[in-house]
Coordinates of C-alpha atoms in Angstrom, one line a residue:
Q61 CA -0.2 -0.1 0.1
V62 CA 1.4 3.6 -0.8
Q63 CA 1.3 5.8 1.3
L64 CA 2.9 8.7 3.1
A65 CA 2.3 9.2 6.8
E66 CA 3.6 12.2 9.6
S67 CA 4.4 11.6 12.7
G68 CA 5.8 13.3 15.7
G69 CA 2.8 15.9 15.9
G70 CA 2.1 16.7 19.8
F71 CA 2.1 19.4 22.5
V72 CA 4.5 21.5 23.7
Q73 CA 5.6 25.4 25.3
P74 CA 7.1 28.5 23.6
G75 CA 10.4 27.9 22.6
G76 CA 10.6 24.1 22.9
S77 CA 10.8 21.7 20.1
L78 CA 9.6 18.6 17.7
R79 CA 10.3 16.9 15.6
L80 CA 7.9 15.9 12.9
S81 CA 8.5 12.5 11.0
C82 CA 7.0 12.0 7.2
T83 CA 7.3 8.1 5.8
A84 CA 6.6 6.5 3.2
S85 CA 4.9 2.9 3.1
G86 CA 5.1 1.2 -0.7
F87 CA 8.0 3.2 -2.0
I88 CA 11.4 4.9 -2.6
L89 CA 11.3 8.3 -0.9
D90 CA 15.1 8.9 -2.4
G91 CA 13.9 10.6 -5.7
Y92 CA 11.4 12.4 -4.5
S93 CA 10.6 15.9 -4.0
I94 CA 8.9 16.8 -0.6
G95 CA 7.0 20.0 0.6
W96 CA 6.5 20.7 3.6
F97 CA 3.0 21.9 4.9
R98 CA 1.1 23.0 7.5
Q99 CA -3.5 24.6 8.2
V100 CA -4.8 26.3 11.3
P101 CA -8.1 26.0 11.3
G102 CA -10.7 28.1 9.5
K103 CA -6.9 29.3 7.8
E104 CA -5.7 28.0 4.2
R105 CA -2.9 25.2 3.4
E106 CA -0.4 27.3 3.4
G107 CA 4.0 25.5 2.0
I108 CA 6.7 26.2 5.1
S109 CA 9.5 24.4 3.0
F110 CA 10.0 22.2 -0.6
T111 CA 13.0 20.1 -0.6
S112 CA 14.6 18.9 -4.4
S113 CA 15.0 16.0 -5.1
A114 CA 18.0 17.1 -7.5
D115 CA 20.0 18.3 -4.5
G116 CA 18.2 17.7 -2.4
K117 CA 18.5 21.6 -0.7
T118 CA 15.6 22.6 1.2
E119 CA 13.4 26.0 0.3
Y120 CA 11.7 27.7 3.7
V121 CA 9.3 31.0 3.9
E122 CA 10.4 33.3 5.8
S123 CA 8.2 32.6 9.4
V124 CA 9.8 29.2 9.4
K125 CA 13.0 30.5 8.3
G126 CA 16.6 29.3 10.6
R127 CA 14.0 27.1 13.5
F128 CA 13.0 24.6 11.2
T129 CA 15.3 22.5 9.3
V130 CA 14.5 19.9 6.6
S131 CA 16.6 16.7 6.3
R132 CA 16.4 13.2 5.4
D133 CA 17.2 9.4 6.9
I134 CA 16.8 7.2 3.3
H135 CA 17.6 4.3 5.6
S136 CA 13.9 4.4 7.7
N137 CA 12.4 6.1 4.5
T138 CA 12.2 8.9 6.5
V139 CA 11.5 13.3 6.0
Y140 CA 11.7 14.7 9.1
L141 CA 10.9 18.0 10.1
Q142 CA 13.1 19.7 13.1
M143 CA 11.1 22.7 14.8
K144 CA 13.0 24.4 17.2
N145 CA 11.9 28.0 18.5
L146 CA 8.2 27.2 18.4
K147 CA 5.6 29.8 18.6
P148 CA 2.0 29.8 19.0
E149 CA 1.8 30.8 15.7
D150 CA 3.1 27.9 14.2
T151 CA -0.3 25.0 16.2
A152 CA -1.0 24.2 13.1
V153 CA -1.5 20.9 11.4
Y154 CA 1.7 19.9 9.5
Y155 CA 1.0 17.6 6.7
C156 CA 4.2 16.3 4.2
A157 CA 3.9 15.9 0.6
A158 CA 6.2 14.0 -2.2
D159 CA 6.2 14.6 -5.6
D160 CA 8.4 12.3 -8.6
Q161 CA 8.1 14.9 -11.0
L162 CA 8.5 18.6 -9.6
V163 CA 12.4 19.0 -9.4
F164 CA 12.2 23.2 -8.2
A165 CA 10.1 25.8 -6.9
S166 CA 9.6 27.7 -4.1
P167 CA 7.7 26.2 -0.7
T168 CA 4.4 27.7 -1.8
E169 CA 4.3 27.4 -6.1
V170 CA 3.1 24.2 -5.9
E171 CA -0.5 23.7 -3.6
F172 CA -0.9 20.5 -1.3
E173 CA -3.9 18.6 -3.5
A174 CA -0.3 19.4 -7.2
Y175 CA 1.9 16.9 -4.8
D176 CA 1.3 12.8 -6.5
R177 CA 1.4 11.5 -2.4
R178 CA 0.1 13.7 0.5
G179 CA 0.3 12.9 4.7
Q180 CA -2.7 13.1 6.3
G181 CA -1.6 15.2 8.3
T182 CA -0.2 15.7 12.3
Q183 CA -0.7 18.0 15.3
V184 CA 1.2 20.6 16.9
T185 CA 0.0 22.9 19.6
V186 CA 2.7 25.3 20.2
S187 CA 1.2 26.5 24.3
S188 CA 1.3 28.3 28.2

């Protein structure tokens, strides 16, 4: 079964850290570009990062730059989103998406629904 699944969400205080996982099953993530998205209830889903399959480089939106880092573990077929210095405005459902046809894009250029593989999301709540 082809599946992309996020995990690692939870509740954290401001200034804290979380690491989200995006694990693929039924296909190999290597060779796929990865997008991370988040959505707050009542708002549109926003792209926050894009990792190119061509060079492995990641572009971040300004609101998370310097605090969020994407990494990939080929052996576990997983992509990670390390989040540090979390703020209440980071509270959202976080999604990952993968596509083997996208090579270069900005985080906000391609909508979540356009990706070939999409996860179901994991909730992150930042609150004191």
